[in-house]
mmCIF file of N, CA and C in Angstrom:
data_model
loop_
_atom_site.group_PDB
_atom_site.id
_atom_site.type_symbol
_atom_site.label_atom_id
_atom_site.label_comp_id
_atom_site.label_asym_id
_atom_site.label_seq_id
_atom_site.Cartn_x
_atom_site.Cartn_y
_atom_site.Cartn_z
ATOM 1 N N GLN A 1 -13.311 5.422 13.984
ATOM 2 C CA GLN A 1 -13.265 4.400 12.978
ATOM 3 C C GLN A 1 -12.389 4.869 11.809
ATOM 4 N N VAL A 2 -11.405 4.026 11.455
ATOM 5 C CA VAL A 2 -10.521 4.338 10.399
ATOM 6 C C VAL A 2 -11.013 3.713 9.124
ATOM 7 N N GLN A 3 -11.119 4.564 8.082
ATOM 8 C CA GLN A 3 -11.522 4.102 6.766
ATOM 9 C C GLN A 3 -10.464 4.411 5.758
ATOM 10 N N LEU A 4 -10.112 3.491 4.846
ATOM 11 C CA LEU A 4 -9.145 3.665 3.856
ATOM 12 C C LEU A 4 -9.798 3.370 2.507
ATOM 13 N N VAL A 5 -9.564 4.254 1.543
ATOM 14 C CA VAL A 5 -10.158 4.127 0.261
ATOM 15 C C VAL A 5 -9.064 4.228 -0.844
ATOM 16 N N GLU A 6 -8.893 3.149 -1.575
ATOM 17 C CA GLU A 6 -7.924 3.164 -2.645
ATOM 18 C C GLU A 6 -8.507 3.619 -3.955
ATOM 19 N N SER A 7 -7.702 4.203 -4.837
ATOM 20 C CA SER A 7 -8.140 4.601 -6.139
ATOM 21 C C SER A 7 -6.888 4.581 -7.020
ATOM 22 N N GLY A 8 -7.173 4.577 -8.360
ATOM 23 C CA GLY A 8 -6.093 4.652 -9.310
ATOM 24 C C GLY A 8 -5.748 3.392 -10.009
ATOM 25 N N GLY A 9 -6.374 2.318 -9.657
ATOM 26 C CA GLY A 9 -6.126 1.046 -10.353
ATOM 27 C C GLY A 9 -6.622 1.065 -11.781
ATOM 28 N N GLY A 10 -6.272 0.042 -12.556
ATOM 29 C CA GLY A 10 -6.710 -0.043 -13.892
ATOM 30 C C GLY A 10 -5.972 -0.997 -14.740
ATOM 31 N N LEU A 11 -6.072 -0.891 -16.070
ATOM 32 C CA LEU A 11 -5.413 -1.743 -17.010
ATOM 33 C C LEU A 11 -4.322 -0.929 -17.655
ATOM 34 N N VAL A 12 -3.105 -1.568 -17.712
ATOM 35 C CA VAL A 12 -1.955 -0.898 -18.318
ATOM 36 C C VAL A 12 -1.137 -1.960 -19.035
ATOM 37 N N GLN A 13 -0.405 -1.498 -20.101
ATOM 38 C CA GLN A 13 0.490 -2.457 -20.799
ATOM 39 C C GLN A 13 1.754 -2.629 -20.011
ATOM 40 N N ALA A 14 2.398 -3.737 -20.204
ATOM 41 C CA ALA A 14 3.624 -4.032 -19.624
ATOM 42 C C ALA A 14 4.615 -2.922 -19.976
ATOM 43 N N GLY A 15 5.397 -2.478 -18.940
ATOM 44 C CA GLY A 15 6.315 -1.413 -19.113
ATOM 45 C C GLY A 15 5.746 -0.005 -18.789
ATOM 46 N N GLY A 16 4.444 0.019 -18.593
ATOM 47 C CA GLY A 16 3.709 1.255 -18.308
ATOM 48 C C GLY A 16 3.789 1.603 -16.797
ATOM 49 N N SER A 17 3.031 2.653 -16.469
ATOM 50 C CA SER A 17 3.014 3.191 -15.072
ATOM 51 C C SER A 17 1.592 3.391 -14.595
ATOM 52 N N LEU A 18 1.395 3.296 -13.333
ATOM 53 C CA LEU A 18 0.183 3.607 -12.644
ATOM 54 C C LEU A 18 0.485 4.170 -11.290
ATOM 55 N N ARG A 19 -0.399 5.034 -10.761
ATOM 56 C CA ARG A 19 -0.265 5.484 -9.400
ATOM 57 C C ARG A 19 -1.522 5.203 -8.620
ATOM 58 N N LEU A 20 -1.321 4.517 -7.552
ATOM 59 C CA LEU A 20 -2.369 4.202 -6.627
ATOM 60 C C LEU A 20 -2.409 5.272 -5.471
ATOM 61 N N SER A 21 -3.630 5.579 -5.056
ATOM 62 C CA SER A 21 -3.786 6.508 -3.943
ATOM 63 C C SER A 21 -4.567 5.769 -2.834
ATOM 64 N N CYS A 22 -4.296 6.124 -1.554
ATOM 65 C CA CYS A 22 -5.055 5.618 -0.467
ATOM 66 C C CYS A 22 -5.405 6.822 0.410
ATOM 67 N N ALA A 23 -6.699 7.144 0.479
ATOM 68 C CA ALA A 23 -7.113 8.291 1.260
ATOM 69 C C ALA A 23 -7.734 7.753 2.601
ATOM 70 N N ALA A 24 -7.262 8.310 3.660
ATOM 71 C CA ALA A 24 -7.658 7.861 5.009
ATOM 72 C C ALA A 24 -8.620 8.881 5.674
ATOM 73 N N SER A 25 -9.617 8.340 6.274
ATOM 74 C CA SER A 25 -10.474 9.120 7.172
ATOM 75 C C SER A 25 -10.414 8.466 8.572
ATOM 76 N N MET A 26 -10.283 9.306 9.603
ATOM 77 C CA MET A 26 -10.162 8.753 10.935
ATOM 78 C C MET A 26 -10.434 9.825 11.937
ATOM 79 N N PRO A 27 -10.656 9.403 13.156
ATOM 80 C CA PRO A 27 -10.776 10.375 14.286
ATOM 81 C C PRO A 27 -9.562 11.250 14.380
ATOM 82 N N SER A 28 -9.652 12.367 15.058
ATOM 83 C CA SER A 28 -8.513 13.268 15.163
ATOM 84 C C SER A 28 -7.371 12.718 16.008
ATOM 85 N N PHE A 29 -7.711 11.750 16.875
ATOM 86 C CA PHE A 29 -6.606 11.117 17.649
ATOM 87 C C PHE A 29 -6.843 9.635 17.615
ATOM 88 N N PRO A 30 -5.768 8.772 17.456
ATOM 89 C CA PRO A 30 -4.461 9.266 17.097
ATOM 90 C C PRO A 30 -4.394 9.825 15.682
ATOM 91 N N PRO A 31 -3.540 10.768 15.405
ATOM 92 C CA PRO A 31 -3.507 11.368 14.085
ATOM 93 C C PRO A 31 -2.861 10.461 13.052
ATOM 94 N N PHE A 32 -3.193 10.754 11.797
ATOM 95 C CA PHE A 32 -2.603 9.917 10.713
ATOM 96 C C PHE A 32 -1.112 9.791 10.748
ATOM 97 N N ILE A 33 -0.459 10.814 11.199
ATOM 98 C CA ILE A 33 0.989 10.870 11.211
ATOM 99 C C ILE A 33 1.589 9.732 12.034
ATOM 100 N N LEU A 34 0.829 9.222 13.006
ATOM 101 C CA LEU A 34 1.349 8.111 13.847
ATOM 102 C C LEU A 34 1.202 6.744 13.300
ATOM 103 N N TYR A 35 0.548 6.627 12.200
ATOM 104 C CA TYR A 35 0.260 5.287 11.579
ATOM 105 C C TYR A 35 1.369 4.795 10.670
ATOM 106 N N ASP A 36 1.685 3.522 10.841
ATOM 107 C CA ASP A 36 2.453 2.825 9.825
ATOM 108 C C ASP A 36 1.485 2.547 8.671
ATOM 109 N N MET A 37 1.895 2.798 7.436
ATOM 110 C CA MET A 37 1.070 2.577 6.241
ATOM 111 C C MET A 37 1.810 1.592 5.321
ATOM 112 N N ALA A 38 1.031 0.813 4.624
ATOM 113 C CA ALA A 38 1.671 -0.141 3.678
ATOM 114 C C ALA A 38 0.694 -0.539 2.551
ATOM 115 N N TRP A 39 1.310 -1.030 1.511
ATOM 116 C CA TRP A 39 0.556 -1.620 0.391
ATOM 117 C C TRP A 39 0.866 -3.137 0.365
ATOM 118 N N PHE A 40 -0.226 -3.872 0.135
ATOM 119 C CA PHE A 40 -0.171 -5.306 -0.043
ATOM 120 C C PHE A 40 -0.883 -5.641 -1.317
ATOM 121 N N ARG A 41 -0.630 -6.805 -1.883
ATOM 122 C CA ARG A 41 -1.326 -7.249 -3.052
ATOM 123 C C ARG A 41 -1.697 -8.710 -2.964
ATOM 124 N N GLN A 42 -2.713 -9.110 -3.696
ATOM 125 C CA GLN A 42 -3.220 -10.495 -3.612
ATOM 126 C C GLN A 42 -3.749 -10.938 -4.990
ATOM 127 N N THR A 43 -3.425 -12.153 -5.318
ATOM 128 C CA THR A 43 -4.013 -12.771 -6.512
ATOM 129 C C THR A 43 -4.734 -14.068 -6.044
ATOM 130 N N PRO A 44 -5.573 -14.609 -6.898
ATOM 131 C CA PRO A 44 -6.312 -15.836 -6.466
ATOM 132 C C PRO A 44 -5.348 -17.004 -6.106
ATOM 133 N N ALA A 45 -4.128 -16.960 -6.720
ATOM 134 C CA ALA A 45 -3.199 -18.057 -6.485
ATOM 135 C C ALA A 45 -2.259 -17.869 -5.338
ATOM 136 N N LYS A 46 -2.244 -16.657 -4.731
ATOM 137 C CA LYS A 46 -1.269 -16.395 -3.774
ATOM 138 C C LYS A 46 -1.929 -15.703 -2.495
ATOM 139 N N ASP A 47 -1.270 -15.916 -1.368
ATOM 140 C CA ASP A 47 -1.670 -15.174 -0.150
ATOM 141 C C ASP A 47 -1.334 -13.694 -0.357
ATOM 142 N N ARG A 48 -1.943 -12.905 0.526
ATOM 143 C CA ARG A 48 -1.689 -11.477 0.488
ATOM 144 C C ARG A 48 -0.196 -11.233 0.744
ATOM 145 N N GLU A 49 0.477 -10.474 -0.083
ATOM 146 C CA GLU A 49 1.933 -10.283 0.082
ATOM 147 C C GLU A 49 2.252 -8.774 0.225
ATOM 148 N N PHE A 50 3.297 -8.547 0.903
ATOM 149 C CA PHE A 50 3.820 -7.189 1.174
ATOM 150 C C PHE A 50 4.367 -6.620 -0.129
ATOM 151 N N VAL A 51 4.092 -5.367 -0.367
ATOM 152 C CA VAL A 51 4.661 -4.647 -1.503
ATOM 153 C C VAL A 51 5.574 -3.526 -1.067
ATOM 154 N N ALA A 52 5.052 -2.631 -0.200
ATOM 155 C CA ALA A 52 5.860 -1.494 0.249
ATOM 156 C C ALA A 52 5.214 -0.949 1.521
ATOM 157 N N GLY A 53 6.038 -0.352 2.371
ATOM 158 C CA GLY A 53 5.550 0.244 3.622
ATOM 159 C C GLY A 53 6.307 1.546 3.908
ATOM 160 N N ILE A 54 5.593 2.398 4.656
ATOM 161 C CA ILE A 54 6.242 3.646 5.044
ATOM 162 C C ILE A 54 5.823 3.997 6.475
ATOM 163 N N ARG A 55 6.852 4.378 7.242
ATOM 164 C CA ARG A 55 6.669 4.631 8.649
ATOM 165 C C ARG A 55 6.316 6.120 8.881
ATOM 166 N N PRO A 56 5.876 6.567 10.032
ATOM 167 C CA PRO A 56 5.692 7.958 10.355
ATOM 168 C C PRO A 56 6.888 8.741 10.108
ATOM 169 N N SER A 57 8.093 8.145 10.284
ATOM 170 C CA SER A 57 9.348 8.847 10.076
ATOM 171 C C SER A 57 9.658 9.020 8.614
ATOM 172 N N ALA A 58 8.817 8.382 7.757
ATOM 173 C CA ALA A 58 8.980 8.391 6.256
ATOM 174 C C ALA A 58 10.035 7.361 5.814
ATOM 175 N N ASN A 59 10.566 6.569 6.783
ATOM 176 C CA ASN A 59 11.347 5.417 6.376
ATOM 177 C C ASN A 59 10.503 4.426 5.560
ATOM 178 N N THR A 60 11.072 3.890 4.507
ATOM 179 C CA THR A 60 10.363 3.056 3.627
ATOM 180 C C THR A 60 11.001 1.669 3.541
ATOM 181 N N ASP A 61 10.164 0.716 3.050
ATOM 182 C CA ASP A 61 10.643 -0.656 2.899
ATOM 183 C C ASP A 61 9.905 -1.216 1.697
ATOM 184 N N TYR A 62 10.608 -2.022 0.925
ATOM 185 C CA TYR A 62 10.076 -2.531 -0.319
ATOM 186 C C TYR A 62 10.300 -4.043 -0.418
ATOM 187 N N ALA A 63 9.333 -4.698 -1.078
ATOM 188 C CA ALA A 63 9.627 -6.117 -1.402
ATOM 189 C C ALA A 63 10.679 -6.136 -2.503
ATOM 190 N N ASP A 64 11.484 -7.154 -2.511
ATOM 191 C CA ASP A 64 12.555 -7.214 -3.521
ATOM 192 C C ASP A 64 11.969 -7.188 -4.946
ATOM 193 N N SER A 65 10.785 -7.741 -5.127
ATOM 194 C CA SER A 65 10.225 -7.846 -6.431
ATOM 195 C C SER A 65 9.828 -6.496 -7.075
ATOM 196 N N VAL A 66 9.685 -5.471 -6.210
ATOM 197 C CA VAL A 66 9.276 -4.121 -6.708
ATOM 198 C C VAL A 66 10.334 -3.043 -6.493
ATOM 199 N N LYS A 67 11.383 -3.437 -5.774
ATOM 200 C CA LYS A 67 12.442 -2.489 -5.472
ATOM 201 C C LYS A 67 13.007 -1.838 -6.749
ATOM 202 N N GLY A 68 13.112 -0.480 -6.804
ATOM 203 C CA GLY A 68 13.630 0.173 -7.962
ATOM 204 C C GLY A 68 12.550 0.487 -9.021
ATOM 205 N N ARG A 69 11.379 -0.102 -8.862
ATOM 206 C CA ARG A 69 10.248 0.160 -9.810
ATOM 207 C C ARG A 69 9.092 0.913 -9.127
ATOM 208 N N PHE A 70 8.863 0.600 -7.875
ATOM 209 C CA PHE A 70 7.738 1.243 -7.118
ATOM 210 C C PHE A 70 8.257 2.207 -6.092
ATOM 211 N N THR A 71 7.509 3.284 -5.845
ATOM 212 C CA THR A 71 7.842 4.253 -4.867
ATOM 213 C C THR A 71 6.590 4.579 -3.997
ATOM 214 N N ILE A 72 6.783 4.365 -2.668
ATOM 215 C CA ILE A 72 5.730 4.691 -1.697
ATOM 216 C C ILE A 72 5.983 6.017 -1.110
ATOM 217 N N SER A 73 4.862 6.799 -0.880
ATOM 218 C CA SER A 73 5.007 8.083 -0.285
ATOM 219 C C SER A 73 3.731 8.414 0.464
ATOM 220 N N ARG A 74 3.811 9.457 1.307
ATOM 221 C CA ARG A 74 2.660 9.836 2.123
ATOM 222 C C ARG A 74 2.644 11.344 2.324
ATOM 223 N N ASP A 75 1.472 11.883 2.536
ATOM 224 C CA ASP A 75 1.343 13.275 2.919
ATOM 225 C C ASP A 75 0.443 13.276 4.155
ATOM 226 N N ASN A 76 1.066 13.588 5.240
ATOM 227 C CA ASN A 76 0.305 13.507 6.549
ATOM 228 C C ASN A 76 -0.775 14.522 6.671
ATOM 229 N N ALA A 77 -0.598 15.702 6.098
ATOM 230 C CA ALA A 77 -1.593 16.766 6.163
ATOM 231 C C ALA A 77 -2.826 16.366 5.326
ATOM 232 N N GLN A 78 -2.639 15.633 4.227
ATOM 233 C CA GLN A 78 -3.700 15.235 3.360
ATOM 234 C C GLN A 78 -4.259 13.875 3.800
ATOM 235 N N LYS A 79 -3.581 13.212 4.742
ATOM 236 C CA LYS A 79 -3.998 11.842 5.159
ATOM 237 C C LYS A 79 -4.050 10.960 3.954
ATOM 238 N N THR A 80 -3.051 10.981 3.147
ATOM 239 C CA THR A 80 -3.010 10.218 1.907
ATOM 240 C C THR A 80 -1.696 9.528 1.706
ATOM 241 N N MET A 81 -1.806 8.318 1.078
ATOM 242 C CA MET A 81 -0.556 7.558 0.769
ATOM 243 C C MET A 81 -0.648 7.220 -0.732
ATOM 244 N N TRP A 82 0.476 7.141 -1.360
ATOM 245 C CA TRP A 82 0.515 6.806 -2.754
ATOM 246 C C TRP A 82 1.479 5.650 -3.005
ATOM 247 N N LEU A 83 1.237 4.980 -4.130
ATOM 248 C CA LEU A 83 2.179 3.997 -4.627
ATOM 249 C C LEU A 83 2.389 4.261 -6.143
ATOM 250 N N GLN A 84 3.518 4.829 -6.512
ATOM 251 C CA GLN A 84 3.860 5.045 -7.868
ATOM 252 C C GLN A 84 4.515 3.776 -8.402
ATOM 253 N N MET A 85 3.895 3.240 -9.452
ATOM 254 C CA MET A 85 4.342 1.949 -10.013
ATOM 255 C C MET A 85 4.828 2.223 -11.430
ATOM 256 N N SER A 86 6.092 1.860 -11.721
ATOM 257 C CA SER A 86 6.710 2.013 -13.027
ATOM 258 C C SER A 86 7.220 0.715 -13.536
ATOM 259 N N SER A 87 7.498 0.655 -14.797
ATOM 260 C CA SER A 87 8.054 -0.553 -15.403
ATOM 261 C C SER A 87 7.252 -1.779 -15.019
ATOM 262 N N LEU A 88 5.952 -1.664 -15.110
ATOM 263 C CA LEU A 88 5.060 -2.750 -14.626
ATOM 264 C C LEU A 88 5.186 -3.955 -15.459
ATOM 265 N N LYS A 89 5.067 -5.101 -14.780
ATOM 266 C CA LYS A 89 5.250 -6.393 -15.389
ATOM 267 C C LYS A 89 3.865 -7.146 -15.239
ATOM 268 N N HIS A 90 3.681 -8.160 -16.070
ATOM 269 C CA HIS A 90 2.462 -8.937 -16.017
ATOM 270 C C HIS A 90 2.290 -9.501 -14.639
ATOM 271 N N GLU A 91 3.352 -9.892 -14.012
ATOM 272 C CA GLU A 91 3.251 -10.540 -12.654
ATOM 273 C C GLU A 91 2.910 -9.519 -11.537
ATOM 274 N N ASP A 92 2.828 -8.234 -11.867
ATOM 275 C CA ASP A 92 2.329 -7.265 -10.925
ATOM 276 C C ASP A 92 0.806 -7.246 -10.874
ATOM 277 N N THR A 93 0.186 -7.972 -11.783
ATOM 278 C CA THR A 93 -1.277 -7.989 -11.753
ATOM 279 C C THR A 93 -1.779 -8.576 -10.498
ATOM 280 N N ALA A 94 -2.665 -7.843 -9.815
ATOM 281 C CA ALA A 94 -3.208 -8.223 -8.496
ATOM 282 C C ALA A 94 -4.258 -7.206 -8.060
ATOM 283 N N VAL A 95 -4.900 -7.503 -6.981
ATOM 284 C CA VAL A 95 -5.691 -6.530 -6.208
ATOM 285 C C VAL A 95 -4.710 -5.921 -5.186
ATOM 286 N N TYR A 96 -4.659 -4.609 -5.143
ATOM 287 C CA TYR A 96 -3.722 -3.923 -4.262
ATOM 288 C C TYR A 96 -4.551 -3.338 -3.106
ATOM 289 N N TYR A 97 -4.064 -3.548 -1.915
ATOM 290 C CA TYR A 97 -4.763 -3.068 -0.684
ATOM 291 C C TYR A 97 -3.839 -2.079 0.057
ATOM 292 N N CYS A 98 -4.389 -1.034 0.522
ATOM 293 C CA CYS A 98 -3.636 -0.220 1.448
ATOM 294 C C CYS A 98 -4.062 -0.661 2.860
ATOM 295 N N ALA A 99 -3.151 -0.509 3.811
ATOM 296 C CA ALA A 99 -3.365 -0.910 5.167
ATOM 297 C C ALA A 99 -2.726 0.076 6.141
ATOM 298 N N ALA A 100 -3.277 0.061 7.337
ATOM 299 C CA ALA A 100 -2.728 1.014 8.371
ATOM 300 C C ALA A 100 -2.755 0.328 9.717
ATOM 301 N N LYS A 101 -1.746 0.675 10.539
ATOM 302 C CA LYS A 101 -1.720 0.206 11.895
ATOM 303 C C LYS A 101 -1.044 1.293 12.767
ATOM 304 N N ILE A 102 -1.331 1.202 14.061
ATOM 305 C CA ILE A 102 -0.788 2.143 15.016
ATOM 306 C C ILE A 102 0.322 1.561 15.837
ATOM 307 N N LYS A 103 0.266 0.214 16.023
ATOM 308 C CA LYS A 103 1.242 -0.419 16.943
ATOM 309 C C LYS A 103 2.587 -0.548 16.297
ATOM 310 N N SER A 104 3.597 -0.522 17.103
ATOM 311 C CA SER A 104 4.976 -0.509 16.571
ATOM 312 C C SER A 104 5.459 -1.935 16.440
ATOM 313 N N THR A 105 5.115 -2.554 15.299
ATOM 314 C CA THR A 105 5.571 -3.886 14.976
ATOM 315 C C THR A 105 6.187 -3.834 13.578
ATOM 316 N N GLY A 106 6.523 -5.031 13.096
ATOM 317 C CA GLY A 106 7.050 -5.085 11.708
ATOM 318 C C GLY A 106 6.031 -4.560 10.727
ATOM 319 N N ILE A 107 6.508 -4.225 9.503
ATOM 320 C CA ILE A 107 5.651 -3.579 8.546
ATOM 321 C C ILE A 107 5.342 -4.458 7.419
ATOM 322 N N ARG A 108 5.840 -5.695 7.409
ATOM 323 C CA ARG A 108 5.731 -6.619 6.284
ATOM 324 C C ARG A 108 4.655 -7.714 6.448
ATOM 325 N N ASP A 109 4.185 -7.889 7.712
ATOM 326 C CA ASP A 109 3.253 -8.982 7.961
ATOM 327 C C ASP A 109 1.796 -8.414 7.920
ATOM 328 N N PRO A 110 0.947 -8.903 7.025
ATOM 329 C CA PRO A 110 -0.404 -8.383 6.971
ATOM 330 C C PRO A 110 -1.159 -8.665 8.270
ATOM 331 N N LYS A 111 -0.802 -9.611 9.034
ATOM 332 C CA LYS A 111 -1.470 -9.920 10.261
ATOM 333 C C LYS A 111 -1.354 -8.829 11.308
ATOM 334 N N ASP A 112 -0.305 -7.956 11.156
ATOM 335 C CA ASP A 112 -0.054 -6.863 12.081
ATOM 336 C C ASP A 112 -0.981 -5.680 11.821
ATOM 337 N N PHE A 113 -1.637 -5.667 10.668
ATOM 338 C CA PHE A 113 -2.419 -4.488 10.256
ATOM 339 C C PHE A 113 -3.881 -4.630 10.572
ATOM 340 N N LYS A 114 -4.416 -3.586 11.223
ATOM 341 C CA LYS A 114 -5.801 -3.589 11.697
ATOM 342 C C LYS A 114 -6.762 -3.053 10.713
ATOM 343 N N PHE A 115 -6.344 -2.077 9.924
ATOM 344 C CA PHE A 115 -7.263 -1.357 9.042
ATOM 345 C C PHE A 115 -6.911 -1.611 7.584
ATOM 346 N N TRP A 116 -7.924 -1.823 6.741
ATOM 347 C CA TRP A 116 -7.646 -2.210 5.379
ATOM 348 C C TRP A 116 -8.712 -1.496 4.430
ATOM 349 N N GLY A 117 -8.189 -1.117 3.266
ATOM 350 C CA GLY A 117 -9.051 -0.618 2.248
ATOM 351 C C GLY A 117 -9.791 -1.753 1.491
ATOM 352 N N GLN A 118 -10.630 -1.384 0.528
ATOM 353 C CA GLN A 118 -11.424 -2.374 -0.146
ATOM 354 C C GLN A 118 -10.627 -3.067 -1.332
ATOM 355 N N GLY A 119 -9.536 -2.465 -1.706
ATOM 356 C CA GLY A 119 -8.729 -3.029 -2.774
ATOM 357 C C GLY A 119 -8.921 -2.350 -4.117
ATOM 358 N N ALA A 120 -7.894 -2.292 -4.921
ATOM 359 C CA ALA A 120 -7.950 -1.731 -6.223
ATOM 360 C C ALA A 120 -7.311 -2.710 -7.201
ATOM 361 N N GLN A 121 -8.044 -2.998 -8.298
ATOM 362 C CA GLN A 121 -7.454 -4.009 -9.242
ATOM 363 C C GLN A 121 -6.466 -3.338 -10.119
ATOM 364 N N VAL A 122 -5.291 -3.908 -10.282
ATOM 365 C CA VAL A 122 -4.248 -3.523 -11.221
ATOM 366 C C VAL A 122 -4.044 -4.749 -12.181
ATOM 367 N N THR A 123 -4.215 -4.437 -13.442
ATOM 368 C CA THR A 123 -4.029 -5.488 -14.460
ATOM 369 C C THR A 123 -2.960 -4.999 -15.461
ATOM 370 N N VAL A 124 -1.929 -5.823 -15.615
ATOM 371 C CA VAL A 124 -0.863 -5.483 -16.556
ATOM 372 C C VAL A 124 -0.888 -6.473 -17.696
ATOM 373 N N SER A 125 -1.126 -5.993 -18.898
ATOM 374 C CA SER A 125 -1.207 -6.869 -20.081
ATOM 375 C C SER A 125 0.196 -7.080 -20.626
ATOM 376 N N SER A 126 0.470 -8.293 -20.958
ATOM 377 C CA SER A 126 1.802 -8.626 -21.494
ATOM 378 C C SER A 126 1.887 -8.443 -23.033
#
């Protein structure tokens, strides 16, 4: 059973920074290194949307809205993924979810992801 736990959310002023963490616990096989990992976010007014993703190869992908401001990274030995968020805007306010999948499909569609964390609230005051 794969479990994902986010941490690091909170309240920040516009222009500030936050770092989200996603700690994974899972059976020894398949190992964490084989999983595609991603961050999604959701507000009451919007469907869950892609934010950033990182492959086992460490190739990354970002939504246009966060490119240049957010950085996704992972440490396979620690089974942890991070999202460093800078130059935050009010419109970044959302619940942020980390997600994991093993199958080799696209990284932007939440329907492709099997495992999800409980979510972390990020609130950016304007």
